[in-house]
Amino acid sequence: MPRGDGTGPRGQGPRTGRGRSVGGGRGRGSGFGAGPGGDCVCPACGLKMAHESGVQCFQMRCPKCGAMMSRERVTGLNV
């Protein structure tokens, strides 16, 4: 930075080096990967079914009302 004002050569200004960007990266615990256990729940009628390994809950239909299932969110786990 020849003048010390952040206008150095192209690609070398502020926030261009490694570790200087804002945000980025997934970080720990940012996704919702719930693992193999747990339940699938119907958002319409509340029916719960055991989650089948290899089948995502949103690909299943509720046998009771026909709505698309969703994965039950477990809160309070600090893993």
PDB file of C-alpha atoms in Angstrom:
ATOM      1  CA  MET A   1       0.000   0.000   0.000  1.00  0.00           C
ATOM      2  CA  PRO A   2       2.077   2.821  -1.285  1.00  0.00           C
ATOM      3  CA  ARG A   3       0.060   5.621   0.295  1.00  0.00           C
ATOM      4  CA  GLY A   4      -1.326   3.675   3.251  1.00  0.00           C
ATOM      5  CA  ASP A   5      -4.888   4.411   2.168  1.00  0.00           C
ATOM      6  CA  GLY A   6      -5.886   0.916   0.980  1.00  0.00           C
ATOM      7  CA  THR A   7      -5.396   1.699  -2.708  1.00  0.00           C
ATOM      8  CA  GLY A   8      -2.441  -0.592  -3.330  1.00  0.00           C
ATOM      9  CA  PRO A   9      -1.901  -2.748  -6.406  1.00  0.00           C
ATOM     10  CA  ARG A  10      -4.895  -4.559  -7.862  1.00  0.00           C
ATOM     11  CA  GLY A  11      -6.003  -7.512  -5.736  1.00  0.00           C
ATOM     12  CA  GLN A  12      -4.090  -6.349  -2.682  1.00  0.00           C
ATOM     13  CA  GLY A  13      -6.492  -3.830  -1.193  1.00  0.00           C
ATOM     14  CA  PRO A  14      -8.418  -4.242   2.036  1.00  0.00           C
ATOM     15  CA  ARG A  15     -10.248  -7.555   2.570  1.00  0.00           C
ATOM     16  CA  THR A  16      -8.584  -9.376  -0.305  1.00  0.00           C
ATOM     17  CA  GLY A  17      -6.088 -11.556   1.586  1.00  0.00           C
ATOM     18  CA  ARG A  18      -6.841 -14.828   3.309  1.00  0.00           C
ATOM     19  CA  GLY A  19      -8.581 -14.453   6.631  1.00  0.00           C
ATOM     20  CA  ARG A  20      -9.650 -10.905   5.950  1.00  0.00           C
ATOM     21  CA  SER A  21     -12.950 -11.519   4.206  1.00  0.00           C
ATOM     22  CA  VAL A  22     -16.249 -10.925   5.898  1.00  0.00           C
ATOM     23  CA  GLY A  23     -18.417 -14.007   6.443  1.00  0.00           C
ATOM     24  CA  GLY A  24     -17.655 -17.008   4.260  1.00  0.00           C
ATOM     25  CA  GLY A  25     -17.176 -20.611   5.305  1.00  0.00           C
ATOM     26  CA  ARG A  26     -19.820 -22.878   6.739  1.00  0.00           C
ATOM     27  CA  GLY A  27     -18.589 -22.934  10.287  1.00  0.00           C
ATOM     28  CA  ARG A  28     -19.564 -25.458  12.909  1.00  0.00           C
ATOM     29  CA  GLY A  29     -23.226 -26.150  13.407  1.00  0.00           C
ATOM     30  CA  SER A  30     -24.405 -23.927  10.574  1.00  0.00           C
ATOM     31  CA  GLY A  31     -26.111 -26.720   8.627  1.00  0.00           C
ATOM     32  CA  PHE A  32     -29.107 -28.780   9.566  1.00  0.00           C
ATOM     33  CA  GLY A  33     -27.639 -32.259   8.972  1.00  0.00           C
ATOM     34  CA  ALA A  34     -29.517 -34.124  11.682  1.00  0.00           C
ATOM     35  CA  GLY A  35     -27.849 -37.490  11.183  1.00  0.00           C
ATOM     36  CA  PRO A  36     -29.417 -40.918  10.746  1.00  0.00           C
ATOM     37  CA  GLY A  37     -31.743 -40.945  13.766  1.00  0.00           C
ATOM     38  CA  GLY A  38     -34.731 -38.808  14.627  1.00  0.00           C
ATOM     39  CA  ASP A  39     -38.220 -38.420  13.256  1.00  0.00           C
ATOM     40  CA  CYS A  40     -39.992 -37.036  10.227  1.00  0.00           C
ATOM     41  CA  VAL A  41     -42.992 -34.881  11.092  1.00  0.00           C
ATOM     42  CA  CYS A  42     -45.954 -33.717   9.049  1.00  0.00           C
ATOM     43  CA  PRO A  43     -46.284 -29.917   9.245  1.00  0.00           C
ATOM     44  CA  ALA A  44     -50.009 -30.146   8.415  1.00  0.00           C
ATOM     45  CA  CYS A  45     -51.347 -32.760  10.845  1.00  0.00           C
ATOM     46  CA  GLY A  46     -48.388 -33.333  13.203  1.00  0.00           C
ATOM     47  CA  LEU A  47     -47.956 -37.072  12.529  1.00  0.00           C
ATOM     48  CA  LYS A  48     -44.468 -38.316  13.448  1.00  0.00           C
ATOM     49  CA  MET A  49     -42.719 -41.219  11.730  1.00  0.00           C
ATOM     50  CA  ALA A  50     -39.269 -42.702  12.300  1.00  0.00           C
ATOM     51  CA  HIS A  51     -36.698 -41.319   9.857  1.00  0.00           C
ATOM     52  CA  GLU A  52     -35.545 -43.895   7.303  1.00  0.00           C
ATOM     53  CA  SER A  53     -31.825 -43.890   6.617  1.00  0.00           C
ATOM     54  CA  GLY A  54     -31.081 -42.850   3.032  1.00  0.00           C
ATOM     55  CA  VAL A  55     -34.509 -41.256   2.477  1.00  0.00           C
ATOM     56  CA  GLN A  56     -34.883 -37.562   3.123  1.00  0.00           C
ATOM     57  CA  CYS A  57     -38.018 -36.582   5.018  1.00  0.00           C
ATOM     58  CA  PHE A  58     -39.081 -34.002   2.439  1.00  0.00           C
ATOM     59  CA  GLN A  59     -39.243 -36.785  -0.174  1.00  0.00           C
ATOM     60  CA  MET A  60     -41.912 -38.641   1.831  1.00  0.00           C
ATOM     61  CA  ARG A  61     -45.652 -37.951   1.934  1.00  0.00           C
ATOM     62  CA  CYS A  62     -47.700 -38.174   5.111  1.00  0.00           C
ATOM     63  CA  PRO A  63     -49.760 -41.377   5.053  1.00  0.00           C
ATOM     64  CA  LYS A  64     -52.515 -39.640   7.010  1.00  0.00           C
ATOM     65  CA  CYS A  65     -53.104 -36.419   5.037  1.00  0.00           C
ATOM     66  CA  GLY A  66     -50.769 -36.583   2.011  1.00  0.00           C
ATOM     67  CA  ALA A  67     -48.699 -33.483   2.821  1.00  0.00           C
ATOM     68  CA  MET A  68     -44.932 -33.511   2.344  1.00  0.00           C
ATOM     69  CA  MET A  69     -43.065 -34.499   5.513  1.00  0.00           C
ATOM     70  CA  SER A  70     -40.328 -32.448   7.156  1.00  0.00           C
ATOM     71  CA  ARG A  71     -37.453 -33.349   9.481  1.00  0.00           C
ATOM     72  CA  GLU A  72     -38.174 -32.747  13.146  1.00  0.00           C
ATOM     73  CA  ARG A  73     -35.860 -30.061  14.435  1.00  0.00           C
ATOM     74  CA  VAL A  74     -34.082 -30.837  17.680  1.00  0.00           C
ATOM     75  CA  THR A  75     -33.128 -27.742  19.645  1.00  0.00           C
ATOM     76  CA  GLY A  76     -30.882 -27.282  22.617  1.00  0.00           C
ATOM     77  CA  LEU A  77     -28.029 -29.550  21.453  1.00  0.00           C
ATOM     78  CA  ASN A  78     -24.600 -27.953  21.746  1.00  0.00           C
ATOM     79  CA  VAL A  79     -22.433 -30.498  20.028  1.00  0.00           C
TER      80      VAL A  79
END
